[in-house]
CSV table of C-alpha atoms and ligand atoms in Angstrom, one decimal:
chain,number,residue,atom,x,y,z
A,180,MET,CA,101.5,61.1,78.0
A,181,MET,CA,103.8,63.7,79.4
A,182,LYS,CA,106.6,63.4,81.8
A,183,LEU,CA,107.7,65.5,84.8
A,184,LYS,CA,111.4,65.2,85.6
A,185,ILE,CA,112.7,66.8,88.9
A,186,TRP,CA,116.1,68.4,88.5
A,187,GLY,CA,115.8,69.8,92.0
A,188,GLY,CA,113.4,71.5,94.4
A,189,ALA,CA,111.2,68.5,95.4
A,190,GLY,CA,112.1,66.8,98.8
A,191,GLU,CA,114.4,69.7,99.5
A,192,HIS,CA,114.5,73.5,99.9
A,193,GLY,CA,116.5,75.0,97.0
A,194,ARG,CA,117.6,74.5,93.3
A,195,SER,CA,113.9,74.4,92.0
A,196,ALA,CA,113.9,73.1,88.5
A,197,TYR,CA,111.1,71.1,86.9
A,198,VAL,CA,111.2,69.7,83.3
A,199,LEU,CA,107.9,69.0,81.5
A,200,SER,CA,108.3,66.8,78.4
A,201,SER,CA,106.0,65.5,75.7
A,202,SER,CA,107.2,63.7,72.6
A,203,ARG,CA,107.8,67.1,70.9
A,204,ILE,CA,108.0,69.7,73.5
A,205,HIS,CA,110.4,70.2,76.5
A,206,LEU,CA,109.8,73.0,79.0
A,207,LEU,CA,111.6,74.0,82.1
A,208,LEU,CA,110.0,75.7,85.1
A,209,ASP,CA,112.6,77.6,87.1
A,210,CYS,CA,116.3,76.8,87.5
A,211,GLY,CA,117.7,77.8,90.9
A,212,VAL,CA,120.5,77.0,93.3
A,213,LYS,CA,120.8,75.7,96.8
A,214,ARG,CA,122.8,77.5,99.4
A,215,GLU,CA,124.4,74.5,101.1
A,216,GLY,CA,128.1,73.6,101.3
A,217,THR,CA,129.8,75.5,98.5
A,218,GLY,CA,126.5,75.7,96.6
A,219,GLU,CA,124.3,73.0,94.9
A,220,TYR,CA,122.9,73.1,91.4
A,221,PRO,CA,120.0,71.3,89.7
A,222,LEU,CA,120.7,67.8,88.3
A,223,MET,CA,120.6,69.0,84.7
A,224,GLU,CA,120.7,66.6,81.7
A,225,PRO,CA,123.2,68.1,79.3
A,226,GLU,CA,121.8,66.3,76.3
A,227,LEU,CA,118.3,67.7,77.0
A,228,VAL,CA,119.3,71.4,77.7
A,229,PRO,CA,119.8,72.4,74.0
A,230,ARG,CA,116.4,70.8,73.2
A,231,LEU,CA,114.4,72.8,75.7
A,232,ASN,CA,111.8,74.9,73.8
A,233,ALA,CA,111.2,77.4,76.6
A,234,VAL,CA,112.1,78.3,80.2
A,235,PHE,CA,109.6,79.9,82.6
A,236,LEU,CA,110.9,81.8,85.7
A,237,SER,CA,108.4,82.2,88.5
A,238,HIS,CA,110.3,84.8,90.5
A,239,ALA,CA,113.7,86.3,91.2
A,240,HIS,CA,114.8,84.4,94.4
A,241,GLU,CA,118.1,82.5,94.0
A,242,ASP,CA,116.6,79.1,94.6
A,243,HIS,CA,114.6,79.6,91.4
A,244,SER,CA,116.7,81.8,89.1
A,245,VAL,CA,120.5,81.6,89.6
A,246,ALA,CA,121.3,78.4,87.7
A,247,ILE,CA,119.7,79.8,84.5
A,248,PRO,CA,123.1,80.9,83.0
A,249,ILE,CA,124.2,77.2,83.1
A,250,LEU,CA,121.5,76.5,80.6
A,251,TYR,CA,123.1,78.9,78.1
A,252,ARG,CA,126.5,77.5,78.9
A,253,MET,CA,125.1,74.0,77.9
A,254,GLY,CA,123.7,75.3,74.6
A,255,TYR,CA,120.2,76.5,75.4
A,256,GLN,CA,119.3,79.2,72.8
A,257,GLY,CA,115.8,80.0,73.7
A,258,GLU,CA,114.0,82.5,75.9
A,259,VAL,CA,113.3,82.9,79.5
A,260,TRP,CA,109.7,83.9,80.1
A,261,THR,CA,109.2,86.0,83.3
A,262,THR,CA,107.8,89.3,84.5
A,263,GLN,CA,109.6,92.6,83.9
A,264,GLU,CA,109.9,93.1,87.7
A,265,THR,CA,111.6,89.7,88.2
A,266,ALA,CA,114.1,90.3,85.4
A,267,ALA,CA,114.9,93.7,87.0
A,268,GLN,CA,115.6,92.0,90.3
A,269,VAL,CA,117.5,88.9,89.2
A,270,GLU,CA,120.9,90.6,88.7
A,271,GLY,CA,121.1,91.3,92.5
A,272,TYR,CA,120.7,87.6,93.2
A,273,PHE,CA,123.4,86.6,90.6
A,274,HIS,CA,125.7,89.1,92.3
A,275,SER,CA,125.1,87.8,95.8
A,276,TRP,CA,125.5,84.2,94.6
A,277,SER,CA,128.9,84.9,93.1
A,278,THR,CA,130.0,86.6,96.4
A,279,PHE,CA,128.8,83.5,98.2
A,280,ALA,CA,130.8,81.2,95.9
A,281,LYS,CA,133.9,83.3,96.2
A,282,GLN,CA,133.6,83.2,100.0
A,283,TRP,CA,133.8,79.4,99.9
A,284,GLY,CA,136.5,79.3,97.2
A,285,ALA,CA,134.1,77.6,94.8
A,286,SER,CA,134.2,78.3,91.1
A,287,LEU,CA,130.9,79.2,89.4
A,288,PRO,CA,129.7,76.7,86.7
A,289,TYR,CA,129.0,79.6,84.3
A,290,GLU,CA,130.7,82.9,83.3
A,291,ASP,CA,129.5,86.4,82.9
A,292,THR,CA,129.0,85.9,79.2
A,293,ASP,CA,126.4,83.1,79.9
A,294,TYR,CA,124.6,85.5,82.3
A,295,ARG,CA,124.5,88.2,79.6
A,296,SER,CA,123.2,85.6,77.1
A,297,ILE,CA,119.9,85.3,78.8
A,298,ARG,CA,117.1,86.5,76.5
A,299,TYR,CA,114.0,87.5,78.5
A,300,ARG,CA,110.4,87.5,77.2
A,301,PHE,CA,108.0,89.3,79.4
A,302,LEU,CA,104.8,87.5,80.5
A,303,ASP,CA,103.3,90.8,81.6
A,304,ARG,CA,104.0,92.5,78.2
A,305,GLU,CA,102.7,89.6,76.2
A,306,ALA,CA,99.4,89.3,78.0
A,307,ASP,CA,97.4,90.6,81.0
A,308,LYS,CA,97.3,88.4,84.1
A,309,LEU,CA,94.7,85.6,84.0
A,310,THR,CA,94.7,85.7,80.2
A,311,TRP,CA,95.7,82.8,77.9
A,312,PHE,CA,98.3,83.4,75.2
A,313,GLU,CA,100.5,81.3,73.0
A,314,ALA,CA,104.1,81.4,74.4
A,315,ILE,CA,105.5,79.1,71.7
A,316,PRO,CA,103.8,77.0,69.0
A,317,GLY,CA,101.8,74.3,70.9
A,318,VAL,CA,102.1,75.9,74.3
A,319,GLN,CA,99.4,78.1,75.8
A,320,ALA,CA,100.3,80.0,79.0
A,321,MET,CA,98.7,82.1,81.6
A,322,TRP,CA,100.1,83.9,84.7
A,323,GLY,CA,98.8,85.4,87.9
A,324,ARG,CA,100.4,87.1,90.9
A,325,SER,CA,101.5,84.7,93.6
A,326,GLY,CA,101.8,87.2,96.5
A,327,HIS,CA,105.3,86.0,97.4
A,328,MET,CA,107.4,89.0,96.3
A,329,ALA,CA,107.1,91.8,93.7
A,330,GLY,CA,107.1,90.2,90.2
A,331,SER,CA,106.4,86.6,91.5
A,332,VAL,CA,103.8,84.6,89.5
A,333,TRP,CA,102.1,81.2,89.2
A,334,LEU,CA,101.7,79.7,85.8
A,335,LEU,CA,99.1,77.6,84.0
A,336,LEU,CA,100.3,75.8,80.8
A,337,ARG,CA,98.4,73.9,78.1
A,338,VAL,CA,100.6,71.5,76.3
A,339,GLU,CA,99.2,68.8,73.9
A,340,GLY,CA,95.9,68.6,75.6
A,341,LYS,CA,97.3,68.6,79.2
A,342,VAL,CA,96.8,71.3,81.7
A,343,ILE,CA,99.7,72.0,84.1
A,344,PHE,CA,99.6,74.3,87.1
A,345,TYR,CA,102.8,75.5,88.8
A,346,SER,CA,102.2,77.6,91.9
A,347,GLY,CA,105.7,79.1,92.1
A,348,ASP,CA,106.3,80.3,95.7
A,349,TYR,CA,102.8,81.2,96.8
A,350,THR,CA,101.1,83.0,99.7
A,351,ALA,CA,97.6,84.5,99.9
A,352,GLU,CA,98.4,86.1,103.2
A,353,SER,CA,100.8,88.9,102.3
A,354,MET,CA,99.9,92.2,103.9
A,355,LEU,CA,101.5,94.1,101.0
A,356,LEU,CA,101.3,92.0,97.9
A,357,GLY,CA,98.4,91.0,95.8
A,358,ASP,CA,97.7,87.4,94.7
A,359,ASP,CA,95.3,86.2,92.0
A,360,SER,CA,93.4,83.0,92.8
A,361,PRO,CA,94.3,80.5,90.1
A,362,GLY,CA,91.0,78.8,90.7
A,363,SER,CA,89.1,81.4,88.7
A,364,SER,CA,91.0,80.5,85.6
A,365,ALA,CA,91.1,76.7,85.5
A,366,SER,CA,88.7,74.2,86.9
A,367,TYR,CA,91.1,71.2,86.8
A,368,ALA,CA,94.6,70.3,85.9
A,369,ASP,CA,96.4,67.1,84.9
A,370,LEU,CA,99.4,68.0,87.0
A,371,ALA,CA,99.9,70.6,89.8
A,372,ILE,CA,103.3,71.4,91.2
A,373,ILE,CA,102.5,73.0,94.6
A,374,ASP,CA,104.6,75.2,97.0
A,375,ALA,CA,104.3,73.3,100.3
A,376,ALA,CA,107.3,74.9,102.0
A,377,TYR,CA,105.5,75.3,105.3
A,378,GLY,CA,103.2,72.4,104.6
A,379,THR,CA,103.2,70.8,108.0
A,380,ASP,CA,102.7,74.2,109.7
A,381,THR,CA,99.1,74.8,110.6
A,382,GLU,CA,99.4,78.4,111.8
A,383,SER,CA,98.0,81.4,110.0
A,384,GLN,CA,99.9,84.6,109.3
A,385,GLN,CA,97.9,86.2,112.2
A,386,ASP,CA,99.1,83.4,114.6
A,387,LYS,CA,102.7,84.1,113.4
A,388,LEU,CA,102.4,87.8,113.9
A,389,ASN,CA,101.0,87.3,117.4
A,390,THR,CA,104.0,85.2,118.4
A,391,LEU,CA,106.4,87.6,116.8
A,392,GLU,CA,104.8,90.5,118.7
A,393,THR,CA,105.1,88.7,122.0
A,394,THR,CA,108.7,87.7,121.3
A,395,ILE,CA,109.8,91.2,120.3
A,396,SER,CA,108.0,92.9,123.1
A,397,SER,CA,109.6,90.8,125.8
A,398,THR,CA,113.0,91.7,124.5
A,399,LEU,CA,112.2,95.4,124.3
A,400,LEU,CA,110.8,95.4,127.8
A,401,ARG,CA,114.0,94.0,129.3
A,402,GLY,CA,116.0,96.7,127.6
A,403,GLY,CA,117.3,94.6,124.7
A,404,LYS,CA,117.9,95.2,121.0
A,405,VAL,CA,116.1,93.0,118.5
A,406,LEU,CA,118.1,92.2,115.3
A,407,LEU,CA,115.9,91.2,112.4
A,408,PRO,CA,118.0,89.8,109.4
A,409,VAL,CA,115.6,89.7,106.4
A,410,PRO,CA,116.1,89.4,102.6
A,411,THR,CA,116.4,92.7,100.7
A,412,THR,CA,113.1,92.1,99.0
A,413,GLY,CA,110.0,90.2,100.1
A,414,ARG,CA,109.1,89.8,103.8
A,415,GLY,CA,111.5,92.5,104.8
A,416,GLN,CA,109.2,95.3,103.5
A,417,GLU,CA,106.1,93.7,105.0
A,418,MET,CA,107.7,93.3,108.4
A,419,LEU,CA,109.0,96.8,108.4
A,420,LEU,CA,105.6,98.3,107.9
A,421,TRP,CA,104.2,96.0,110.5
A,422,ALA,CA,106.9,96.9,113.0
A,423,TYR,CA,106.2,100.6,112.5
A,424,LYS,CA,102.6,100.1,113.2
A,425,THR,CA,103.1,97.8,116.2
A,426,TYR,CA,106.0,99.5,118.0
A,427,ARG,CA,105.3,103.2,117.8
A,428,ASP,CA,107.3,104.0,120.9
A,429,TYR,CA,110.6,102.3,120.0
A,430,PRO,CA,113.3,103.3,117.7
A,431,ILE,CA,113.6,101.2,114.5
A,432,VAL,CA,116.9,101.3,112.6
A,433,ILE,CA,116.8,100.2,108.9
A,434,GLU,CA,119.6,99.3,106.6
A,435,GLN,CA,119.3,101.2,103.3
A,436,GLY,CA,118.7,98.2,101.0
A,437,LEU,CA,115.3,97.6,102.5
A,438,LEU,CA,114.1,101.0,101.7
A,439,GLY,CA,115.1,100.5,98.1
A,440,GLY,CA,112.7,97.5,98.0
A,441,MET,CA,110.0,99.7,99.4
A,442,GLU,CA,110.6,102.4,96.7
A,443,ARG,CA,110.4,99.7,94.0
A,444,LEU,CA,107.0,98.7,95.3
A,445,LEU,CA,105.8,102.2,95.1
A,446,HIS,CA,106.8,102.5,91.5
A,447,HIS,CA,105.2,99.2,90.6
A,448,PRO,CA,101.8,99.3,92.5
A,449,GLU,CA,100.4,96.6,90.1
A,450,TRP,CA,102.0,94.1,92.5
A,451,LEU,CA,100.3,95.6,95.6
A,452,ARG,CA,97.2,94.4,97.3
A,453,GLN,CA,94.4,96.8,96.4
A,454,TYR,CA,92.6,97.0,99.7
A,455,ALA,CA,92.7,99.7,102.4
A,456,ASP,CA,93.6,98.5,105.9
A,457,SER,CA,91.4,98.9,109.0
A,458,THR,CA,92.4,102.6,109.4
A,459,GLY,CA,91.1,103.2,105.9
A,460,GLN,CA,94.5,104.2,104.6
A,461,GLU,CA,95.3,102.9,101.1
A,462,LEU,CA,98.4,100.8,100.9
A,463,ILE,CA,100.1,103.0,98.4
A,464,SER,CA,99.7,106.1,100.6
A,465,GLN,CA,100.9,104.1,103.6
A,466,LEU,CA,104.1,103.4,101.6
A,467,GLU,CA,104.5,107.0,100.5
A,468,HIS,CA,103.9,108.2,104.0
A,469,PHE,CA,106.5,105.8,105.3
A,470,LEU,CA,109.2,106.7,102.8
A,471,ARG,CA,108.6,110.5,103.4
A,472,ARG,CA,109.0,110.2,107.2
A,473,ASP,CA,111.8,112.4,108.5
A,474,ASP,CA,112.4,110.2,111.5
A,475,LEU,CA,113.6,107.1,109.7
A,476,LEU,CA,116.9,105.9,111.2
A,477,VAL,CA,119.0,104.8,108.2
A,478,PRO,CA,122.7,104.5,109.0
A,479,ASP,CA,125.0,105.7,106.3
A,480,SER,CA,128.4,104.8,107.9
A,481,GLU,CA,129.9,102.5,110.5
A,482,ALA,CA,130.3,105.4,112.8
A,483,GLN,CA,126.6,106.1,112.6
A,484,ARG,CA,125.8,102.5,113.4
A,485,ILE,CA,128.1,102.5,116.3
A,486,HIS,CA,126.6,105.7,117.6
A,487,TRP,CA,123.1,104.4,117.5
A,488,LEU,CA,124.1,101.0,119.0
A,489,ARG,CA,125.6,102.9,121.9
A,490,THR,CA,122.8,105.4,122.4
A,491,LEU,CA,119.6,103.4,121.7
A,492,ASP,CA,118.6,100.8,124.3
A,493,SER,CA,115.3,99.0,123.6
A,494,SER,CA,115.3,99.1,119.8
A,495,ILE,CA,114.6,97.1,116.6
A,496,TRP,CA,117.2,96.7,113.9
A,497,PHE,CA,116.3,95.6,110.4
A,498,ILE,CA,119.3,94.4,108.4
A,499,THR,CA,119.6,92.8,105.0
A,500,ASP,CA,120.7,89.1,104.5
A,501,GLY,CA,118.3,86.7,106.1
A,502,MET,CA,120.9,83.9,106.4
A,503,MET,CA,123.5,86.3,108.0
A,504,GLN,CA,126.3,85.4,105.6
A,505,SER,CA,127.4,88.9,104.7
A,506,ARG,CA,130.1,90.9,106.5
A,507,LEU,CA,127.6,93.5,107.7
A,508,ALA,CA,125.3,90.8,109.3
A,509,ARG,CA,128.3,89.3,111.1
A,510,TRP,CA,129.4,92.7,112.2
A,511,TYR,CA,126.0,93.4,113.7
A,512,TYR,CA,126.1,90.1,115.5
A,513,ASP,CA,129.5,90.9,117.0
A,514,GLN,CA,128.1,94.2,118.3
A,515,LEU,CA,125.1,92.5,120.0
A,516,ARG,CA,126.3,89.1,121.1
A,517,ALA,CA,127.8,89.9,124.5
A,518,ASP,CA,124.5,91.2,126.0
A,519,SER,CA,122.0,88.5,127.0
A,520,ARG,CA,119.1,91.0,126.8
A,521,ASN,CA,119.6,91.1,123.0
A,522,LEU,CA,117.7,88.9,120.6
A,523,ILE,CA,118.7,87.7,117.1
A,524,LEU,CA,115.3,86.9,115.5
A,525,LEU,CA,115.3,84.8,112.4
A,526,THR,CA,112.1,84.7,110.4
A,527,GLY,CA,112.8,82.6,107.3
A,528,HIS,CA,114.7,79.7,105.8
A,529,ALA,CA,118.3,79.2,107.1
A,530,ALA,CA,120.1,76.9,104.8
A,531,LYS,CA,122.4,74.3,106.4
A,532,GLY,CA,125.8,75.6,107.3
A,533,THR,CA,124.9,79.3,106.9
A,534,PHE,CA,125.8,81.5,109.9
A,535,ALA,CA,122.0,81.9,110.8
A,536,ASP,CA,121.8,78.1,110.8
A,537,GLN,CA,124.9,77.7,113.0
A,538,LEU,CA,123.5,80.3,115.4
A,539,LEU,CA,120.3,78.4,115.7
A,540,GLN,CA,122.0,75.1,116.3
A,541,ALA,CA,124.4,76.3,119.0
A,542,PRO,CA,123.7,79.9,120.0
A,543,GLU,CA,125.8,79.7,123.2
A,544,GLU,CA,129.0,78.8,121.2
A,545,TYR,CA,128.9,82.2,119.6
A,546,GLY,CA,127.7,84.6,122.3
A,547,ALA,CA,125.4,85.4,125.2
A,548,CYS,CA,122.5,87.0,123.3
A,549,GLU,CA,119.3,85.1,122.6
A,550,VAL,CA,118.7,83.5,119.2
A,551,GLN,CA,115.2,82.5,118.1
A,552,LYS,CA,113.4,81.5,115.0
A,553,ARG,CA,109.8,82.7,114.4
A,554,ARG,CA,108.5,82.2,111.0
A,555,TYR,CA,106.9,85.0,109.0
A,556,LYS,CA,104.8,83.3,106.2
A,557,VAL,CA,105.8,83.8,102.6
A,558,HIS,CA,104.9,80.2,101.6
A,559,GLN,CA,102.0,77.9,101.9
A,560,GLY,CA,101.2,76.1,105.2
A,561,TYR,CA,98.9,73.1,105.7
A,562,GLU,CA,95.6,74.9,105.2
A,563,ASP,CA,96.8,76.8,102.1
A,564,VAL,CA,98.0,73.6,100.4
A,565,ARG,CA,94.7,71.9,101.2
A,566,ARG,CA,92.8,74.8,99.8
A,567,MET,CA,94.9,74.8,96.6
A,568,LEU,CA,94.1,71.1,96.1
A,569,SER,CA,90.5,71.9,96.0
A,570,THR,CA,90.7,75.3,94.1
A,571,ILE,CA,92.5,73.5,91.2
A,572,PRO,CA,91.6,69.8,91.5
A,573,ALA,CA,94.4,68.0,89.8
A,574,ARG,CA,94.9,64.4,88.9
A,575,HIS,CA,98.5,64.5,90.1
A,576,ASN,CA,99.8,66.8,92.7
A,577,VAL,CA,103.5,67.2,93.4
A,578,LEU,CA,104.3,68.8,96.7
A,579,VAL,CA,107.6,70.8,96.6
A,580,HIS,CA,109.9,73.2,98.4
A,581,ALA,CA,110.4,71.2,101.7
A,582,ALA,CA,112.6,68.5,103.0
A,583,LYS,CA,111.7,64.9,102.0
A,584,GLU,CA,110.7,63.8,105.5
A,585,GLU,CA,108.4,66.8,106.0
A,586,THR,CA,106.9,66.4,102.5
A,587,ASP,CA,106.2,62.7,103.3
A,588,GLN,CA,104.4,63.7,106.5
A,589,LEU,CA,102.4,66.3,104.7
A,590,ARG,CA,101.4,63.9,102.0
A,591,HIS,CA,100.2,61.4,104.6
A,592,GLN,CA,98.1,64.1,106.4
A,593,LEU,CA,96.6,65.3,103.1
A,594,LEU,CA,95.8,61.8,101.9
A,595,ASN,CA,93.7,61.3,105.1
A,596,ASP,CA,91.9,64.5,104.5
A,597,VAL,CA,91.4,64.0,100.8
A,598,ALA,CA,90.3,60.4,101.3
A,599,ALA,CA,87.7,61.6,103.7
A,600,ARG,CA,86.3,63.9,101.0
A,601,ASN,CA,86.4,61.1,98.5
A,602,VAL,CA,88.3,63.1,95.9
A,603,GLN,CA,90.0,61.3,93.0
A,604,THR,CA,93.4,62.7,93.3
A,605,GLN,CA,97.0,61.5,93.6
A,606,ILE,CA,99.5,63.3,95.9
A,607,HIS,CA,103.2,62.8,95.3
A,608,SER,CA,106.3,63.4,97.4
A,609,LEU,CA,109.3,63.2,95.0
A,610,SER,CA,113.1,63.9,95.1
A,611,ALA,CA,115.6,65.2,92.7
A,612,SER,CA,116.2,63.0,89.6
A,613,GLU,CA,112.7,61.3,90.0
A,614,GLU,CA,110.2,61.2,87.2
A,615,LEU,CA,106.4,61.2,87.0
A,616,TRP,CA,104.3,60.3,84.0
A,617,PHE,CA,100.9,62.0,83.7
B,231,LIG,ZN1,110.9,82.5,96.8
B,232,LIG,ZN1,111.7,79.4,96.8
């Protein structure tokens, strides 16, 4: 028997950390933080941390990575298995988390030395994607791209005769990033930990894009500005390319950080989707073409921003920081809030208490401009979770990355579906500190 112990990430959004234990081996999948209050950390067991044999990191986002230094503080001496691209991005997330903690006067539960103690081992140097290799004695591993951000992976592990699948954060609908179907590599698993962040949402990416397009167009037509706060890497780059194709006649202003993410993709095309779009233009040449444009509006000073804010009417503004916690995001909001034609358009998760969340709860308390949330998919919705349950049929399936109530509802819906197909499978909705034997 093996045991899954949830340190965080199930029944909630944030602090993903899943421990897999057999009698001899203890593995940790991800170790992230949660941007609520002054910051929440996984419910780690200090006596277990020094006994962990290996840690696997699925991608760089803070809700999967930023609590890793605490492991070293608590005596972990092993390695962190991840991709080279993820390791290169993680530092930015550590930095933004320490800024967040400072902002709330909270002290970090680790020091710089702990962060510098992290010893990475690279999955993509050890083995090609979709290829088994021995990570540590007794543990076989395989990785594939999960389509969620550059460097993001899913993992398959073989430990003492058990097969474990962890989807990481997964989407098969990215316009930019490639994903490798895990179904081609494993025909079953004993345990699957499945990204179900948008699990009760039945819309496809195309549905989402149609809604986004209508929402943005109506703001532009009434002479308003659309502010799109997005994370520096991930959906920001995708939405940027999409916006350039969709709104050819409107000025689009881009904060520098987003272009950096675009350049990284160009230098690491192995994470890109390999197909050409309907115009026949390869993705990589689209990216090159985009970065070489001489009409990109990238402000390099506050004076420049103010100038464009004054002179451009109907326009789209891409800024970094999806939860609008940074000074720059607040500054932009202050510039736009007085005009009811303007729209603040949020497209991803807004953690409780963040400025984006406060705006969504009571927009009129802060200004006259409109505030809306329209999701852009970077996680699995209902149909995706359902498909994953059949691509890798697993005896036990643990749905993660969404609030408990939503996960319960999804579980209920899936059980009806799965029961109808008469499949032998168990679906679990768990919370932090719970355990599952398998
Ligand atoms: Zn993520
Ligand atoms: Zn996540």
